[in-house]
Short mmCIF file of C-alpha atoms (C1' of nucleotides) in Angstrom, two decimals:
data_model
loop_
_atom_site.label_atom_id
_atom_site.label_comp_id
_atom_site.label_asym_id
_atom_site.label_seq_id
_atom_site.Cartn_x
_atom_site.Cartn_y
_atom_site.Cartn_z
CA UNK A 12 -3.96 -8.02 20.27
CA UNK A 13 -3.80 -11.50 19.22
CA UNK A 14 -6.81 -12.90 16.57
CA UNK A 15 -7.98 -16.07 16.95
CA UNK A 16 -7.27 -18.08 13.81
CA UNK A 17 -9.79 -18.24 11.87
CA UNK A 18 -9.37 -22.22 10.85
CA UNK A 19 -8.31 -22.87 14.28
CA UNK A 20 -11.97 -24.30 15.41
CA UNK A 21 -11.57 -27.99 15.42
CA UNK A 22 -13.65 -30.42 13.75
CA UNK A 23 -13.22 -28.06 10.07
CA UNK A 24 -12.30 -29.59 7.33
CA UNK A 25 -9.41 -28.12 5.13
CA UNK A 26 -7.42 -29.18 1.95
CA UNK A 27 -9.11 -29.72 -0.88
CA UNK A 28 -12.81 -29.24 -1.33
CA UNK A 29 -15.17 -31.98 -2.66
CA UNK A 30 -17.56 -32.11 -5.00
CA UNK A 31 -20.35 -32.16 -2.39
CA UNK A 32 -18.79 -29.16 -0.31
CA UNK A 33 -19.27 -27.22 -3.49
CA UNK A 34 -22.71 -27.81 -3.54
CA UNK A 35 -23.51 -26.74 -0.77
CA UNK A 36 -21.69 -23.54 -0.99
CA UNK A 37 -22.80 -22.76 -3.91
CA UNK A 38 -26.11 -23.58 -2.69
CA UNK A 39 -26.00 -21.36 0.35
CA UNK A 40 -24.79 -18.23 -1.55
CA UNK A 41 -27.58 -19.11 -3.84
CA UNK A 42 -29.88 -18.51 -0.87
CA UNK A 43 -28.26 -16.19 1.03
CA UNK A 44 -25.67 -13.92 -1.45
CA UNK A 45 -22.25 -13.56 -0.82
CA UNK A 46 -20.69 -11.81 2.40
CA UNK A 47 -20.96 -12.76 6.01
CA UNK A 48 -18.34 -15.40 5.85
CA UNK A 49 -17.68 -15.17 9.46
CA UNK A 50 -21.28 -16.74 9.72
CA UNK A 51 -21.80 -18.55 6.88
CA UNK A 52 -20.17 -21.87 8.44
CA UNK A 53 -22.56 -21.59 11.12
CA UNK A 54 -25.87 -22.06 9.46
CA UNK A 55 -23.54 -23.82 6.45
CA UNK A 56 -23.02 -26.20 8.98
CA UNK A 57 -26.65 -28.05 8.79
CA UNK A 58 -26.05 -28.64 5.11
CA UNK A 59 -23.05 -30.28 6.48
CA UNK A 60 -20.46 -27.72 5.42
CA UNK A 61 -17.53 -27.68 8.24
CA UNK A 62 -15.54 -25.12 6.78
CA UNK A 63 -14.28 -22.14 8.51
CA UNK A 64 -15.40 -18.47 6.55
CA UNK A 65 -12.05 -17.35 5.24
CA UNK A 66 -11.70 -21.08 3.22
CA UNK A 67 -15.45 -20.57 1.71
CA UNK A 68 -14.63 -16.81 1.12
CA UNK A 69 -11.54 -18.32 -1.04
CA UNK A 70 -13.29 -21.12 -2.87
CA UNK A 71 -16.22 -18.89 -3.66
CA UNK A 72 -13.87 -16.23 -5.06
CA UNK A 73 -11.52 -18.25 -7.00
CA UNK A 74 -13.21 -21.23 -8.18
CA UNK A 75 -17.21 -21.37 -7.64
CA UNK A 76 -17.93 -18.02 -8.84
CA UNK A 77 -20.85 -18.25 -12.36
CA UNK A 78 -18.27 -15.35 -14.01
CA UNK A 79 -15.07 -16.95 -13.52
CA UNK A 80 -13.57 -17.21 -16.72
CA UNK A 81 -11.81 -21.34 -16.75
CA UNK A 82 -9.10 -21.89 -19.25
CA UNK A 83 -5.96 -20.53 -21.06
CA UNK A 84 -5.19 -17.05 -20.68
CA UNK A 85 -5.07 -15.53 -24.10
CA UNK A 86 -2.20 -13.91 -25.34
CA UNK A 87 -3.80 -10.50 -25.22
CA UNK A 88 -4.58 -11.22 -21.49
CA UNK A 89 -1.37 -11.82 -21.13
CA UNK A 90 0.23 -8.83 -22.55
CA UNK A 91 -2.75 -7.21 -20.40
CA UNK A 92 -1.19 -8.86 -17.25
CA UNK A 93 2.98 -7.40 -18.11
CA UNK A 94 1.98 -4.04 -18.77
CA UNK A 95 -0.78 -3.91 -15.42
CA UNK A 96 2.31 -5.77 -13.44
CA UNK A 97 4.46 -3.24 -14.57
CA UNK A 98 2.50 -0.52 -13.70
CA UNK A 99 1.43 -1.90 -10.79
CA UNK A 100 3.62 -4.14 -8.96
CA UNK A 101 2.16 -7.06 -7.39
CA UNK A 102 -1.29 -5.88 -6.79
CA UNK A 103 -2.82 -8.84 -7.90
CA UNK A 104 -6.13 -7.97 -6.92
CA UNK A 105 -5.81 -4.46 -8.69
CA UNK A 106 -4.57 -6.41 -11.93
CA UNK A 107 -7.39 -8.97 -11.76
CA UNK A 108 -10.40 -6.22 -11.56
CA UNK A 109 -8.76 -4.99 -14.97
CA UNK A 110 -9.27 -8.24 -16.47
CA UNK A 111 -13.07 -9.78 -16.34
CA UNK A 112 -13.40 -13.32 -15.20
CA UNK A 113 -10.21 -13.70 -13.82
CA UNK A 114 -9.15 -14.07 -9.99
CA UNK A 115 -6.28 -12.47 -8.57
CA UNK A 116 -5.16 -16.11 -7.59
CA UNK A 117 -4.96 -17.36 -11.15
CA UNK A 118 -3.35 -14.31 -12.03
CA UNK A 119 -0.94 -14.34 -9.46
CA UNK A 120 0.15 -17.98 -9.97
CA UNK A 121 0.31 -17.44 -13.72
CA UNK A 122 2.78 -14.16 -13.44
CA UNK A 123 4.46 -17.15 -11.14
CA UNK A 124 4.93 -19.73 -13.26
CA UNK A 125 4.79 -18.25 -16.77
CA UNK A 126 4.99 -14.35 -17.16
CA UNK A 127 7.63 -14.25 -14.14
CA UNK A 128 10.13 -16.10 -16.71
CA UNK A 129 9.37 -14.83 -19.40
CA UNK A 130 9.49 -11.25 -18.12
CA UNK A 131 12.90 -12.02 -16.62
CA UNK A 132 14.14 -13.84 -19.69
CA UNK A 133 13.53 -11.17 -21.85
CA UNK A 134 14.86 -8.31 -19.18
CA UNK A 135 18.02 -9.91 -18.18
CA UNK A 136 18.67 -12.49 -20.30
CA UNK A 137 22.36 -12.52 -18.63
CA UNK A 138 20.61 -13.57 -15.05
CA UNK A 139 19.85 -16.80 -13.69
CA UNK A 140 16.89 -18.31 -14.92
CA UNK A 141 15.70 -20.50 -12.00
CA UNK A 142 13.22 -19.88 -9.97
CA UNK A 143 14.67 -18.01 -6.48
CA UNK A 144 12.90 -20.93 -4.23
CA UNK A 145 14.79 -23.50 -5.90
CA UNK A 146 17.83 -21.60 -6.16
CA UNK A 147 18.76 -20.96 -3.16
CA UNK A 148 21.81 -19.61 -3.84
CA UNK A 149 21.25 -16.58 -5.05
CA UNK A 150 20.81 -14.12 -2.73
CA UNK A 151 17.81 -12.90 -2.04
CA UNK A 152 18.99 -9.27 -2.56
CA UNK A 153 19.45 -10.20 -6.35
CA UNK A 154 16.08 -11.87 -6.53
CA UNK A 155 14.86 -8.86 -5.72
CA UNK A 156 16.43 -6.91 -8.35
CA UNK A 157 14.92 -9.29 -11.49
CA UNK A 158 11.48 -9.15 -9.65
CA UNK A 159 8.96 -6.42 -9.37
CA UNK A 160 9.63 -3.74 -6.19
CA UNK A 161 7.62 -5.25 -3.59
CA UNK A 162 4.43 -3.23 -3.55
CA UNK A 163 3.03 -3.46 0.26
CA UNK A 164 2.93 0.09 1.75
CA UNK A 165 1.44 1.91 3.99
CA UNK A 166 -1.94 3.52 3.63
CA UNK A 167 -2.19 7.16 4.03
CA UNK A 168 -5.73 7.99 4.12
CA UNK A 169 -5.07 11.87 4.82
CA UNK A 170 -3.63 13.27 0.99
CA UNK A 171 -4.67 16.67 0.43
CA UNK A 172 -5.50 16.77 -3.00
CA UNK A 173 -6.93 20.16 -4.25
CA UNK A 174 -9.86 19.75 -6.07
CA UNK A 175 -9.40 19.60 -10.11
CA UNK A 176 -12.02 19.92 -12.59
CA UNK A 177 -11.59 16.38 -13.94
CA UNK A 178 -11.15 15.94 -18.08
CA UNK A 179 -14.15 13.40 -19.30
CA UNK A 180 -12.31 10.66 -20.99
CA UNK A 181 -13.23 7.62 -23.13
CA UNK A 182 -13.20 4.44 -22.18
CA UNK A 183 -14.09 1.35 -23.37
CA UNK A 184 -16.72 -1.03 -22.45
CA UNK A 185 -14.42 -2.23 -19.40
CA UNK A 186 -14.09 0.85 -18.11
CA UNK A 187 -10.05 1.01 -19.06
CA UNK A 188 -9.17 4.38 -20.70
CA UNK A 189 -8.83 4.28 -24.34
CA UNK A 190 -5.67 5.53 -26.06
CA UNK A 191 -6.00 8.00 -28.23
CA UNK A 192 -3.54 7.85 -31.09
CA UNK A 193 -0.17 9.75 -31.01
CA UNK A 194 -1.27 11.03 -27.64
CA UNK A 195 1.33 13.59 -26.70
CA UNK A 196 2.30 13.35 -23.47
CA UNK A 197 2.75 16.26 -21.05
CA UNK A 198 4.58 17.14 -18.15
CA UNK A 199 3.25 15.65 -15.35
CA UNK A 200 2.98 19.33 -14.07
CA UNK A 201 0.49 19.97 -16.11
CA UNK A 202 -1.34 17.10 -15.06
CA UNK A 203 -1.69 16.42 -12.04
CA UNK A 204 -3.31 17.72 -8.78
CA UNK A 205 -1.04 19.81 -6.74
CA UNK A 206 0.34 17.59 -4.25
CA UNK A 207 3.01 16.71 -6.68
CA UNK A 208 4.13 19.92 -7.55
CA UNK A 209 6.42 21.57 -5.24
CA UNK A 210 4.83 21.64 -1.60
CA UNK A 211 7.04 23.52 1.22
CA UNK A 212 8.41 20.94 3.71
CA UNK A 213 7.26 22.67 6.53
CA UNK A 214 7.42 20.72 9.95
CA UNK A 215 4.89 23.06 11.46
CA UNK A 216 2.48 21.79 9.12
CA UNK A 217 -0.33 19.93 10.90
CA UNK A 218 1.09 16.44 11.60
CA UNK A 219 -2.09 14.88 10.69
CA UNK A 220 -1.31 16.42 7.25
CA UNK A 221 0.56 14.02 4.55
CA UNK A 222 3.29 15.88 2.97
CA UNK A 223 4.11 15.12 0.04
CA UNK A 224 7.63 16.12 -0.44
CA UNK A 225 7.52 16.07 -4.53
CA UNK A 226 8.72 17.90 -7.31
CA UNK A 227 8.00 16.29 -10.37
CA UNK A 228 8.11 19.41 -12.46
CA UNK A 229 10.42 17.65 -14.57
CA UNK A 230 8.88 14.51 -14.85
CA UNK A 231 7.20 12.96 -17.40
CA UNK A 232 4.21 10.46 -18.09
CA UNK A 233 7.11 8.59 -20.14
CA UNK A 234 9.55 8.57 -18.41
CA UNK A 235 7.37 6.89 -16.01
CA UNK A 236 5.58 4.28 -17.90
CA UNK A 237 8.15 3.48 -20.11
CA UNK A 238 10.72 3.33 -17.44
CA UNK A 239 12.18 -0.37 -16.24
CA UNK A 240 10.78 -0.46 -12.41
CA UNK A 241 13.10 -3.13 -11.50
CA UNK A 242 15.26 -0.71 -12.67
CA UNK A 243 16.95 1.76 -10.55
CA UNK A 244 14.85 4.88 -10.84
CA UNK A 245 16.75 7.74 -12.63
CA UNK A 246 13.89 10.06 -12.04
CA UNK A 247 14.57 12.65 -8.91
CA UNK A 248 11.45 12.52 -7.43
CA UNK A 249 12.38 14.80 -4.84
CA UNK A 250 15.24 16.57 -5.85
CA UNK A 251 16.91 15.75 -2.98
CA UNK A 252 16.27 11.12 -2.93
CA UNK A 253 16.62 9.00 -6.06
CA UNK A 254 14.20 7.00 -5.26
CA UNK A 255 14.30 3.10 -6.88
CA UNK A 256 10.55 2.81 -7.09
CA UNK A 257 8.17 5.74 -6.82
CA UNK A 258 7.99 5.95 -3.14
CA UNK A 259 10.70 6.67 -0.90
CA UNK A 260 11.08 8.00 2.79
CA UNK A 261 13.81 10.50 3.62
CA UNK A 262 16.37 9.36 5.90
CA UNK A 263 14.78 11.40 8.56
CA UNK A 264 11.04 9.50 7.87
CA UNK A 265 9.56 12.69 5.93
CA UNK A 266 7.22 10.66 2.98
CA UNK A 267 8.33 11.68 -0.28
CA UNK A 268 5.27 9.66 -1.88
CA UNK A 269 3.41 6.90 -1.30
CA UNK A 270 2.91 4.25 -3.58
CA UNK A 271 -1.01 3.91 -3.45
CA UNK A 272 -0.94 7.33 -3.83
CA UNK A 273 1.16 7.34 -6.95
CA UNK A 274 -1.07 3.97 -7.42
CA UNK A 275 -4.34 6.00 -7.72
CA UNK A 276 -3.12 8.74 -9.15
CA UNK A 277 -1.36 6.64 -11.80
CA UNK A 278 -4.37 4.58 -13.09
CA UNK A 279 -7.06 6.76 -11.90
CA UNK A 280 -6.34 10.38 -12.75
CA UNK A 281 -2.73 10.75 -14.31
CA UNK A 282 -3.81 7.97 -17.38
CA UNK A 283 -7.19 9.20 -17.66
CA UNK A 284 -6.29 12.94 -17.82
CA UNK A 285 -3.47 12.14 -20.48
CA UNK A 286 -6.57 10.18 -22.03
CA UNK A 287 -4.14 6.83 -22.74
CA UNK A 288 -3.12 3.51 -21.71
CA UNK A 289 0.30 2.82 -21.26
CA UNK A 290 0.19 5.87 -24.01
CA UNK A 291 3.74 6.22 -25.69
"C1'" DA B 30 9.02 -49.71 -14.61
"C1'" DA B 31 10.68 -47.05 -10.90
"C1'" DT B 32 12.38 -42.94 -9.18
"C1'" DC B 33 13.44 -38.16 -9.27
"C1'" DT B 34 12.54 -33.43 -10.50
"C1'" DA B 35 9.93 -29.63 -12.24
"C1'" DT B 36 5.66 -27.43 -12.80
"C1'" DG B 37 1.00 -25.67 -12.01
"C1'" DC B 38 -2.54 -24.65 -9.13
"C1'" DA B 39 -5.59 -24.69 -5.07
"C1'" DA B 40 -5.56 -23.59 -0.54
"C1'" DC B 41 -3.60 -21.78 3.66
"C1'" DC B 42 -1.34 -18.23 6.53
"C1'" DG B 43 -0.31 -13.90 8.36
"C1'" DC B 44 -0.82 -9.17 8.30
"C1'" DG B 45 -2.80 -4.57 7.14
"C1'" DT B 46 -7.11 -2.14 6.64
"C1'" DT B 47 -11.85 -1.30 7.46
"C1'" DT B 48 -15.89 -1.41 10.13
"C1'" DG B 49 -18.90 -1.05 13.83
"C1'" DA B 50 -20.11 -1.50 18.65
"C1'" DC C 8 -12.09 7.55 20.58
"C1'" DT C 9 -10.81 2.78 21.25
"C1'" DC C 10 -10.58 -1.81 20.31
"C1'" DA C 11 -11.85 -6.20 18.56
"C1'" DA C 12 -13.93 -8.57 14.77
"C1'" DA C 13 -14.28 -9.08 10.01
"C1'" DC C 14 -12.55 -8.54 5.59
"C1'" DG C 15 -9.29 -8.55 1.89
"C1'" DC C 16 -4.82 -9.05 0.02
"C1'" DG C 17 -0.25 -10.89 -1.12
"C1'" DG C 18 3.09 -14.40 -0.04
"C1'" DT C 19 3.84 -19.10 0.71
"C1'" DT C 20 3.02 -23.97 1.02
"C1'" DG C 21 1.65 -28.51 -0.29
"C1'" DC C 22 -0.08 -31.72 -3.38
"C1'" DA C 23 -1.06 -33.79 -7.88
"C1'" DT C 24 0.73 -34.54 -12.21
"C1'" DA C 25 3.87 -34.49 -16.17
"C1'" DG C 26 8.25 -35.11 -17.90
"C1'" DA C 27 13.02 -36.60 -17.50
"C1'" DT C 28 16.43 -39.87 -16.18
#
DNA sequence: AATCTATGCAACCGCGTTTGA
DNA sequence: CTCAAACGCGGTTGCATAGAT
């Protein structure tokens, strides 16, 4: 089912906003708050705005916004940024709500052109340093490997998660879990909802049902966050795959785990319940 | 001074997910 | 339940500018 582009109509302006186009955005989402963008270039239009939705969406979000933080990224945003990448590949979006003020844009183009580098540089010094798109002759296989895993998966929206009484934890005034000193950390068996613990890969389980073919008894929170993800995984996630970057599918297209799941669980109930950040 | 190359950033594109009729 | 529209995200492109030659 095709989609009609949303820039496609003719007569839109694109490229580079001016001064006067921001006005009137700004302006309009004054009057009439955010959302809608399908419609806002329609009554935009008599303020003379001819830009299509997903363009104001985009300028809005990463440029007119009053809480968009302008300027140098400070070196504690920075450090912010490796450790979130790490943790969570490229979810720029994911990494930008953890940082106030920031878009995911600016992040993104900043792990691009600075943290990319420097992360490489100081991983595999023994690599090429150039950038892959002006290099082109290093295969993009290799690329790969000095980069983060590719984080696009699929969404399973069916994970049976028994219910757990959930530990209160501290955070701070950003809502990011606060590390408590010399936090031991514990076998991820002891903290985390069953799904990861052994489950029966039973095929006459209801198909609607995601299994998730795990046994991280022996895994820990450390070997996890302190591990190298571009890295070849040495954890056995499933006893039976080594799998290079938390999710894997059997040969045979069983789901061992998904990475939003192990996404979630990671930043929303496996840090929290070990009550640290990036604890070590 | 002119030209080339590298860099940074804003904007676009395409695709997956969500929503609602 | 189905399907199309809308939304949101990540990857990529293109342009302006700085620095090197």
């Amino acid at each position: 089912m095709g989609r009609s582009p949303c820039c496609a109509k003719e007569g839109l302006n694109r490229g580079a906003w001016t001064a006067s186009e921001d006005k009137i955005l700004r302006d309009y989402i004054k009057l009439h708050g955010e959302g809608s963008w399908r419609n806002l270039p329609k009554k935009a239009v008599l303020a003379g705005l001819k830009r299509c939705g997903k363009s104001c969406r985009l300028r809005w979000l990463n440029y007119l916004r009053p809480d968009i933080k302008r300027g140098n990224i400070s070196h504690d945003e920075e450090e912010l940024i490796i450790r979130l990448h790490k943790l969570l590949g490229n979810r720029w979006s994911l990494i930008a709500g953890r940082l106030p003020g920031r878009t995911d844009n600016e992040i993104k183009n900043y792990w691009n052109t600075n943290l990319c580098k420097k992360v490489a540089d100081h991983h595999c010094s023994k690599k090429s340093k150039n950038k892959g798109k002006n290099n082109p002759s290093i295969p993009k296989t290799e690329m790969n490997e000095s980069q983060v895993v590719r984080t696009r998966a699929t969404r399973y929206t069916k994970v049976f998660i028994s219910p757990q009484p959930q530990k209160t934890v501290t955070t701070d005034n950003k809502g990011l879990p606060i590390a408590t000193n010399g936090s031991s950390v514990k076998p991820i068996s002891e903290s985390i909802p069953s799904p990861f613990t052994a489950q029966d890969n039973n095929p006459s389980s209801s198909d609607d049902d995601l299994m998730l073919d795990v046994n991280m008894e022996d895994v820990f929170l450390s070997d996890i966050l302190n591990s190298d993800f571009n890295a070849p995984c040495h954890v056995d996630c499933s006893g039976r795959h080594k799998c290079n970057d938390l999710s894997a599918a059997a040969p045979d297209g069983t789901l061992i785990c998904s990475r939003d799941v192990m996404e979630d669980w990671t930043v929303n109930n496996f840090l929290q319940q070990n009550g640290g950040w990036l604890a070590e």
